[in-house]
Amino acid sequence: MSSSAIRHVVIVGGGTAGWLTAGVIAADHRAKYDDGLRVTVIESPHIPILGVGEGTWPSLRDTLRRIGVSETQFVRRCNASFKQGSRFAGWVDGTAHDAYFHPFEAPPSSDKVDVLTLWRAASKGAPFAEAVSHQAALCLQGKAPKQIITPEFAAVANYAYHLDATAFATMLREHCTENLGVLLIPDDVVSVVRTDDGGIGSLATRESGEVVGDLFIDCTGTRALLIGDAPDAGLKDVSDVLFNDRALAVQAPYADGRAPLPSQTNGTARSAGWVWDIALQTRRGVGYVYSSSHISDEHARDDLTAYLKETAPDSGVTGEDARLISFRSAYRQKPWIKNVVSVGMAQGFVEPLEASAIVMIELSAAMISDTLPANVDAMTHAGARFNKRFVYRWERIIDFLKLHYVLSRRNEKFWADHRDMKTWPERLRVLLAQWKFEPPSREDFTDALEIFPAASYAYILYGMGFETAQRNVRGWKHTADSAHRHVRDVDAKVKKMLAGLPSNRELLEHIARRGLTAI
């Protein structure tokens, strides 16, 4: 590679990863102008989009706004609905009342009140999330996170989306090529031309000839066409920590086209894994994530059928209709090598619990764009910084997902094996021992860009019945007066929002008819 300015970014692979990355870079670096950065996407017309990831994080609102997508058009085009968190059913012991929430709204700041003192001051028996946050109540009532008059992307309660991933990729492709100046080459890459130092000089395509670039981004999924054969590009397998390696995915229609829409992703524990249930405007996306070491594919289909009969008896859909997807929980410890950086499943994938796939694409695209090297000579430093950041993020995701399993008291072998401390990440083991005596705090998560903050850990810990010893402290944050004042604040906010917010279905129908106010 010569010492020259970076003028051309070439992305191989479309889908959510390729087109979100293209959109962020093109919007930030003026790709549609003559003096801007050139951005090219090579997308194979022969490889279908996986189209499974339907859950997102609130960060997607900022990403859509960053690339200039209208929220109204996004909701209309992508069959999108509003998501305010996740509800976990059956994860503790599988009994009828075993359920808890992980909402997007954080509890009151620890600078103002101790959350455990607040929880203990709430109504006796109130679940943690319902005691310390108003958002669980909104989810229980199927409320939307904003009013009809609230502008695009603005929120009354923090929210993300459920979406049709195939429709999302199609919308992004159109937006990038029509509005942001991204060049699309619909072709297959047949060979990679390496430079003497191991980077990429150009790509040979089947129909379009040679494509030369300065920075190449691999969005080819698990094929990892660009980075997979680079030295030191191997995946770190974490299947000894997270056992799930299969998913059965199916779409279930509504019996009633105006059925209420849940405001959260529903995750229901089963004998050897868990079922996701995501409500879009016109259908549900349902999938059973499981470990093939603990249940056969045949019995997993039976288990999914049983779930569908319980929750969608009139849909006519069974586990036999589901598409089988195999995966391995693993990530690259060097996702950026020379002038090649991997994004999406080419960088890594761990099971879909807590919907981390799309947000990792967003974070990757943002960091590439924000820290784009001025010239090729700066590529080594940019890559090292990127690698350090994303290895940390993958490790924190693994810690957090494992937490959901280790606290379960279910007696099936799948759940018992997760409780074996030999399968726990060392950092999680240390923190769980510490949290027996103090709640999670920001001192446990000191990175400025933590992917899961202390509040998220608290929702899972105390939602699953973890106990932290009551501390003998006398600070004003721990007084009964302070706690009761915040209990009243939470109660007042719940009443106000329940009275003033429409249902999810009502807001989505308004958007379909009239749209949201643009900003």
mmCIF file with all atom_site columns, N, CA, C and O in Angstrom, residues 469-504:
data_model
loop_
_atom_site.group_PDB
_atom_site.id
_atom_site.type_symbol
_atom_site.label_atom_id
_atom_site.label_alt_id
_atom_site.label_comp_id
_atom_site.label_asym_id
_atom_site.label_entity_id
_atom_site.label_seq_id
_atom_site.pdbx_PDB_ins_code
_atom_site.Cartn_x
_atom_site.Cartn_y
_atom_site.Cartn_z
_atom_site.occupancy
_atom_site.B_iso_or_equiv
_atom_site.pdbx_formal_charge
_atom_site.auth_seq_id
_atom_site.auth_comp_id
_atom_site.auth_asym_id
_atom_site.auth_atom_id
_atom_site.pdbx_PDB_model_num
ATOM 1   N N  . ALA A 1 469 ? -26.935 -8.200 49.792 1.00 0.00 ? 469 ALA A N  1
ATOM 2   C CA . ALA A 1 469 ? -27.104 -7.939 51.220 1.00 0.00 ? 469 ALA A CA 1
ATOM 3   C C  . ALA A 1 469 ? -27.367 -6.456 51.471 1.00 0.00 ? 469 ALA A C  1
ATOM 4   O O  . ALA A 1 469 ? -26.786 -5.587 50.811 1.00 0.00 ? 469 ALA A O  1
ATOM 5   N N  . GLN A 1 470 ? -28.261 -6.175 52.403 1.00 0.00 ? 470 GLN A N  1
ATOM 6   C CA . GLN A 1 470 ? -28.557 -4.788 52.747 1.00 0.00 ? 470 GLN A CA 1
ATOM 7   C C  . GLN A 1 470 ? -27.357 -4.184 53.462 1.00 0.00 ? 470 GLN A C  1
ATOM 8   O O  . GLN A 1 470 ? -26.817 -4.755 54.413 1.00 0.00 ? 470 GLN A O  1
ATOM 9   N N  . ARG A 1 471 ? -26.929 -3.026 52.954 1.00 0.00 ? 471 ARG A N  1
ATOM 10  C CA . ARG A 1 471 ? -25.716 -2.419 53.501 1.00 0.00 ? 471 ARG A CA 1
ATOM 11  C C  . ARG A 1 471 ? -26.050 -1.536 54.694 1.00 0.00 ? 471 ARG A C  1
ATOM 12  O O  . ARG A 1 471 ? -27.095 -0.875 54.735 1.00 0.00 ? 471 ARG A O  1
ATOM 13  N N  . ASN A 1 472 ? -25.132 -1.494 55.624 1.00 0.00 ? 472 ASN A N  1
ATOM 14  C CA . ASN A 1 472 ? -25.294 -0.667 56.810 1.00 0.00 ? 472 ASN A CA 1
ATOM 15  C C  . ASN A 1 472 ? -24.671 0.698  56.546 1.00 0.00 ? 472 ASN A C  1
ATOM 16  O O  . ASN A 1 472 ? -23.567 1.012  56.976 1.00 0.00 ? 472 ASN A O  1
ATOM 17  N N  . VAL A 1 473 ? -25.407 1.523  55.805 1.00 0.00 ? 473 VAL A N  1
ATOM 18  C CA . VAL A 1 473 ? -24.912 2.851  55.442 1.00 0.00 ? 473 VAL A CA 1
ATOM 19  C C  . VAL A 1 473 ? -25.919 3.898  55.906 1.00 0.00 ? 473 VAL A C  1
ATOM 20  O O  . VAL A 1 473 ? -27.089 3.609  56.109 1.00 0.00 ? 473 VAL A O  1
ATOM 21  N N  . ARG A 1 474 ? -25.443 5.109  56.018 1.00 0.00 ? 474 ARG A N  1
ATOM 22  C CA . ARG A 1 474 ? -26.295 6.183  56.544 1.00 0.00 ? 474 ARG A CA 1
ATOM 23  C C  . ARG A 1 474 ? -26.333 7.389  55.612 1.00 0.00 ? 474 ARG A C  1
ATOM 24  O O  . ARG A 1 474 ? -26.711 8.475  56.018 1.00 0.00 ? 474 ARG A O  1
ATOM 25  N N  . GLY A 1 475 ? -25.930 7.211  54.360 1.00 0.00 ? 475 GLY A N  1
ATOM 26  C CA . GLY A 1 475 ? -25.951 8.327  53.421 1.00 0.00 ? 475 GLY A CA 1
ATOM 27  C C  . GLY A 1 475 ? -27.375 8.744  53.086 1.00 0.00 ? 475 GLY A C  1
ATOM 28  O O  . GLY A 1 475 ? -28.318 7.965  53.213 1.00 0.00 ? 475 GLY A O  1
ATOM 29  N N  . TRP A 1 476 ? -27.527 9.991  52.654 1.00 0.00 ? 476 TRP A N  1
ATOM 30  C CA . TRP A 1 476 ? -28.868 10.503 52.387 1.00 0.00 ? 476 TRP A CA 1
ATOM 31  C C  . TRP A 1 476 ? -29.542 9.737  51.257 1.00 0.00 ? 476 TRP A C  1
ATOM 32  O O  . TRP A 1 476 ? -30.772 9.678  51.176 1.00 0.00 ? 476 TRP A O  1
ATOM 33  N N  . LYS A 1 477 ? -28.744 9.121  50.351 1.00 0.00 ? 477 LYS A N  1
ATOM 34  C CA . LYS A 1 477 ? -29.335 8.359  49.252 1.00 0.00 ? 477 LYS A CA 1
ATOM 35  C C  . LYS A 1 477 ? -30.030 7.091  49.740 1.00 0.00 ? 477 LYS A C  1
ATOM 36  O O  . LYS A 1 477 ? -30.802 6.487  49.000 1.00 0.00 ? 477 LYS A O  1
ATOM 37  N N  . HIS A 1 478 ? -29.737 6.671  50.974 1.00 0.00 ? 478 HIS A N  1
ATOM 38  C CA . HIS A 1 478 ? -30.274 5.418  51.499 1.00 0.00 ? 478 HIS A CA 1
ATOM 39  C C  . HIS A 1 478 ? -31.397 5.640  52.511 1.00 0.00 ? 478 HIS A C  1
ATOM 40  O O  . HIS A 1 478 ? -31.869 4.701  53.132 1.00 0.00 ? 478 HIS A O  1
ATOM 41  N N  . THR A 1 479 ? -31.817 6.877  52.682 1.00 0.00 ? 479 THR A N  1
ATOM 42  C CA . THR A 1 479 ? -32.843 7.143  53.689 1.00 0.00 ? 479 THR A CA 1
ATOM 43  C C  . THR A 1 479 ? -34.230 6.776  53.173 1.00 0.00 ? 479 THR A C  1
ATOM 44  O O  . THR A 1 479 ? -34.495 6.790  51.964 1.00 0.00 ? 479 THR A O  1
ATOM 45  N N  . ALA A 1 480 ? -35.125 6.470  54.085 1.00 0.00 ? 480 ALA A N  1
ATOM 46  C CA . ALA A 1 480 ? -36.499 6.126  53.720 1.00 0.00 ? 480 ALA A CA 1
ATOM 47  C C  . ALA A 1 480 ? -37.187 7.304  53.037 1.00 0.00 ? 480 ALA A C  1
ATOM 48  O O  . ALA A 1 480 ? -37.954 7.128  52.078 1.00 0.00 ? 480 ALA A O  1
ATOM 49  N N  . ASP A 1 481 ? -36.937 8.527  53.518 1.00 0.00 ? 481 ASP A N  1
ATOM 50  C CA . ASP A 1 481 ? -37.568 9.705  52.923 1.00 0.00 ? 481 ASP A CA 1
ATOM 51  C C  . ASP A 1 481 ? -37.186 9.855  51.448 1.00 0.00 ? 481 ASP A C  1
ATOM 52  O O  . ASP A 1 481 ? -38.034 10.117 50.596 1.00 0.00 ? 481 ASP A O  1
ATOM 53  N N  . SER A 1 482 ? -35.907 9.692  51.160 1.00 0.00 ? 482 SER A N  1
ATOM 54  C CA . SER A 1 482 ? -35.440 9.803  49.773 1.00 0.00 ? 482 SER A CA 1
ATOM 55  C C  . SER A 1 482 ? -36.072 8.719  48.908 1.00 0.00 ? 482 SER A C  1
ATOM 56  O O  . SER A 1 482 ? -36.543 8.983  47.793 1.00 0.00 ? 482 SER A O  1
ATOM 57  N N  . ALA A 1 483 ? -36.108 7.507  49.422 1.00 0.00 ? 483 ALA A N  1
ATOM 58  C CA . ALA A 1 483 ? -36.670 6.394  48.652 1.00 0.00 ? 483 ALA A CA 1
ATOM 59  C C  . ALA A 1 483 ? -38.153 6.605  48.380 1.00 0.00 ? 483 ALA A C  1
ATOM 60  O O  . ALA A 1 483 ? -38.630 6.430  47.253 1.00 0.00 ? 483 ALA A O  1
ATOM 61  N N  . HIS A 1 484 ? -38.904 6.991  49.406 1.00 0.00 ? 484 HIS A N  1
ATOM 62  C CA . HIS A 1 484 ? -40.344 7.175  49.219 1.00 0.00 ? 484 HIS A CA 1
ATOM 63  C C  . HIS A 1 484 ? -40.646 8.325  48.263 1.00 0.00 ? 484 HIS A C  1
ATOM 64  O O  . HIS A 1 484 ? -41.632 8.268  47.508 1.00 0.00 ? 484 HIS A O  1
ATOM 65  N N  . ARG A 1 485 ? -39.809 9.343  48.270 1.00 0.00 ? 485 ARG A N  1
ATOM 66  C CA . ARG A 1 485 ? -40.009 10.453 47.335 1.00 0.00 ? 485 ARG A CA 1
ATOM 67  C C  . ARG A 1 485 ? -39.861 9.958  45.893 1.00 0.00 ? 485 ARG A C  1
ATOM 68  O O  . ARG A 1 485 ? -40.663 10.322 45.015 1.00 0.00 ? 485 ARG A O  1
ATOM 69  N N  . HIS A 1 486 ? -38.886 9.110  45.647 1.00 0.00 ? 486 HIS A N  1
ATOM 70  C CA . HIS A 1 486 ? -38.693 8.588  44.300 1.00 0.00 ? 486 HIS A CA 1
ATOM 71  C C  . HIS A 1 486 ? -39.767 7.571  43.932 1.00 0.00 ? 486 HIS A C  1
ATOM 72  O O  . HIS A 1 486 ? -40.145 7.470  42.759 1.00 0.00 ? 486 HIS A O  1
ATOM 73  N N  . VAL A 1 487 ? -40.259 6.820  44.898 1.00 0.00 ? 487 VAL A N  1
ATOM 74  C CA . VAL A 1 487 ? -41.384 5.923  44.632 1.00 0.00 ? 487 VAL A CA 1
ATOM 75  C C  . VAL A 1 487 ? -42.589 6.729  44.155 1.00 0.00 ? 487 VAL A C  1
ATOM 76  O O  . VAL A 1 487 ? -43.263 6.366  43.179 1.00 0.00 ? 487 VAL A O  1
ATOM 77  N N  . ARG A 1 488 ? -42.853 7.843  44.827 1.00 0.00 ? 488 ARG A N  1
ATOM 78  C CA . ARG A 1 488 ? -43.971 8.699  44.417 1.00 0.00 ? 488 ARG A CA 1
ATOM 79  C C  . ARG A 1 488 ? -43.741 9.278  43.015 1.00 0.00 ? 488 ARG A C  1
ATOM 80  O O  . ARG A 1 488 ? -44.676 9.393  42.214 1.00 0.00 ? 488 ARG A O  1
ATOM 81  N N  . ASP A 1 489 ? -42.480 9.635  42.725 1.00 0.00 ? 489 ASP A N  1
ATOM 82  C CA . ASP A 1 489 ? -42.169 10.168 41.390 1.00 0.00 ? 489 ASP A CA 1
ATOM 83  C C  . ASP A 1 489 ? -42.431 9.128  40.310 1.00 0.00 ? 489 ASP A C  1
ATOM 84  O O  . ASP A 1 489 ? -42.997 9.445  39.248 1.00 0.00 ? 489 ASP A O  1
ATOM 85  N N  . VAL A 1 490 ? -42.007 7.890  40.554 1.00 0.00 ? 490 VAL A N  1
ATOM 86  C CA . VAL A 1 490 ? -42.238 6.815  39.580 1.00 0.00 ? 490 VAL A CA 1
ATOM 87  C C  . VAL A 1 490 ? -43.736 6.588  39.399 1.00 0.00 ? 490 VAL A C  1
ATOM 88  O O  . VAL A 1 490 ? -44.241 6.496  38.266 1.00 0.00 ? 490 VAL A O  1
ATOM 89  N N  . ASP A 1 491 ? -44.469 6.518  40.503 1.00 0.00 ? 491 ASP A N  1
ATOM 90  C CA . ASP A 1 491 ? -45.917 6.296  40.428 1.00 0.00 ? 491 ASP A CA 1
ATOM 91  C C  . ASP A 1 491 ? -46.615 7.416  39.659 1.00 0.00 ? 491 ASP A C  1
ATOM 92  O O  . ASP A 1 491 ? -47.515 7.167  38.845 1.00 0.00 ? 491 ASP A O  1
ATOM 93  N N  . ALA A 1 492 ? -46.208 8.642  39.910 1.00 0.00 ? 492 ALA A N  1
ATOM 94  C CA . ALA A 1 492 ? -46.832 9.782  39.230 1.00 0.00 ? 492 ALA A CA 1
ATOM 95  C C  . ALA A 1 492 ? -46.546 9.745  37.727 1.00 0.00 ? 492 ALA A C  1
ATOM 96  O O  . ALA A 1 492 ? -47.429 10.033 36.900 1.00 0.00 ? 492 ALA A O  1
ATOM 97  N N  . LYS A 1 493 ? -45.317 9.382  37.374 1.00 0.00 ? 493 LYS A N  1
ATOM 98  C CA . LYS A 1 493 ? -44.972 9.316  35.958 1.00 0.00 ? 493 LYS A CA 1
ATOM 99  C C  . LYS A 1 493 ? -45.746 8.199  35.272 1.00 0.00 ? 493 LYS A C  1
ATOM 100 O O  . LYS A 1 493 ? -46.204 8.363  34.130 1.00 0.00 ? 493 LYS A O  1
ATOM 101 N N  . VAL A 1 494 ? -45.919 7.072  35.939 1.00 0.00 ? 494 VAL A N  1
ATOM 102 C CA . VAL A 1 494 ? -46.692 5.966  35.370 1.00 0.00 ? 494 VAL A CA 1
ATOM 103 C C  . VAL A 1 494 ? -48.120 6.420  35.072 1.00 0.00 ? 494 VAL A C  1
ATOM 104 O O  . VAL A 1 494 ? -48.658 6.208  33.973 1.00 0.00 ? 494 VAL A O  1
ATOM 105 N N  . LYS A 1 495 ? -48.761 7.052  36.047 1.00 0.00 ? 495 LYS A N  1
ATOM 106 C CA . LYS A 1 495 ? -50.151 7.490  35.854 1.00 0.00 ? 495 LYS A CA 1
ATOM 107 C C  . LYS A 1 495 ? -50.262 8.498  34.713 1.00 0.00 ? 495 LYS A C  1
ATOM 108 O O  . LYS A 1 495 ? -51.182 8.437  33.890 1.00 0.00 ? 495 LYS A O  1
ATOM 109 N N  . LYS A 1 496 ? -49.347 9.424  34.649 1.00 0.00 ? 496 LYS A N  1
ATOM 110 C CA . LYS A 1 496 ? -49.382 10.442 33.606 1.00 0.00 ? 496 LYS A CA 1
ATOM 111 C C  . LYS A 1 496 ? -49.191 9.821  32.227 1.00 0.00 ? 496 LYS A C  1
ATOM 112 O O  . LYS A 1 496 ? -49.918 10.157 31.270 1.00 0.00 ? 496 LYS A O  1
ATOM 113 N N  . MET A 1 497 ? -48.243 8.908  32.099 1.00 0.00 ? 497 MET A N  1
ATOM 114 C CA . MET A 1 497 ? -47.966 8.318  30.793 1.00 0.00 ? 497 MET A CA 1
ATOM 115 C C  . MET A 1 497 ? -49.065 7.361  30.348 1.00 0.00 ? 497 MET A C  1
ATOM 116 O O  . MET A 1 497 ? -49.439 7.340  29.174 1.00 0.00 ? 497 MET A O  1
ATOM 117 N N  . LEU A 1 498 ? -49.598 6.577  31.270 1.00 0.00 ? 498 LEU A N  1
ATOM 118 C CA . LEU A 1 498 ? -50.681 5.671  30.899 1.00 0.00 ? 498 LEU A CA 1
ATOM 119 C C  . LEU A 1 498 ? -51.894 6.447  30.408 1.00 0.00 ? 498 LEU A C  1
ATOM 120 O O  . LEU A 1 498 ? -52.613 6.007  29.495 1.00 0.00 ? 498 LEU A O  1
ATOM 121 N N  . ALA A 1 499 ? -52.129 7.610  30.989 1.00 0.00 ? 499 ALA A N  1
ATOM 122 C CA . ALA A 1 499 ? -53.278 8.419  30.583 1.00 0.00 ? 499 ALA A CA 1
ATOM 123 C C  . ALA A 1 499 ? -53.034 9.154  29.270 1.00 0.00 ? 499 ALA A C  1
ATOM 124 O O  . ALA A 1 499 ? -53.973 9.392  28.497 1.00 0.00 ? 499 ALA A O  1
ATOM 125 N N  . GLY A 1 500 ? -51.776 9.494  28.983 1.00 0.00 ? 500 GLY A N  1
ATOM 126 C CA . GLY A 1 500 ? -51.492 10.368 27.849 1.00 0.00 ? 500 GLY A CA 1
ATOM 127 C C  . GLY A 1 500 ? -50.951 9.707  26.605 1.00 0.00 ? 500 GLY A C  1
ATOM 128 O O  . GLY A 1 500 ? -50.864 10.354 25.552 1.00 0.00 ? 500 GLY A O  1
ATOM 129 N N  . LEU A 1 501 ? -50.584 8.434  26.680 1.00 0.00 ? 501 LEU A N  1
ATOM 130 C CA . LEU A 1 501 ? -49.975 7.779  25.528 1.00 0.00 ? 501 LEU A CA 1
ATOM 131 C C  . LEU A 1 501 ? -50.972 6.875  24.812 1.00 0.00 ? 501 LEU A C  1
ATOM 132 O O  . LEU A 1 501 ? -51.775 6.186  25.449 1.00 0.00 ? 501 LEU A O  1
ATOM 133 N N  . PRO A 1 502 ? -50.918 6.848  23.481 1.00 0.00 ? 502 PRO A N  1
ATOM 134 C CA . PRO A 1 502 ? -51.762 5.909  22.741 1.00 0.00 ? 502 PRO A CA 1
ATOM 135 C C  . PRO A 1 502 ? -51.187 4.498  22.836 1.00 0.00 ? 502 PRO A C  1
ATOM 136 O O  . PRO A 1 502 ? -50.076 4.294  23.328 1.00 0.00 ? 502 PRO A O  1
ATOM 137 N N  . SER A 1 503 ? -51.922 3.527  22.346 1.00 0.00 ? 503 SER A N  1
ATOM 138 C CA . SER A 1 503 ? -51.380 2.175  22.262 1.00 0.00 ? 503 SER A CA 1
ATOM 139 C C  . SER A 1 503 ? -50.407 2.110  21.089 1.00 0.00 ? 503 SER A C  1
ATOM 140 O O  . SER A 1 503 ? -50.393 2.976  20.200 1.00 0.00 ? 503 SER A O  1
ATOM 141 N N  . ASN A 1 504 ? -49.596 1.078  21.076 1.00 0.00 ? 504 ASN A N  1
ATOM 142 C CA . ASN A 1 504 ? -48.700 0.863  19.940 1.00 0.00 ? 504 ASN A CA 1
ATOM 143 C C  . ASN A 1 504 ? -49.478 0.840  18.629 1.00 0.00 ? 504 ASN A C  1
ATOM 144 O O  . ASN A 1 504 ? -49.098 1.473  17.652 1.00 0.00 ? 504 ASN A O  1
#
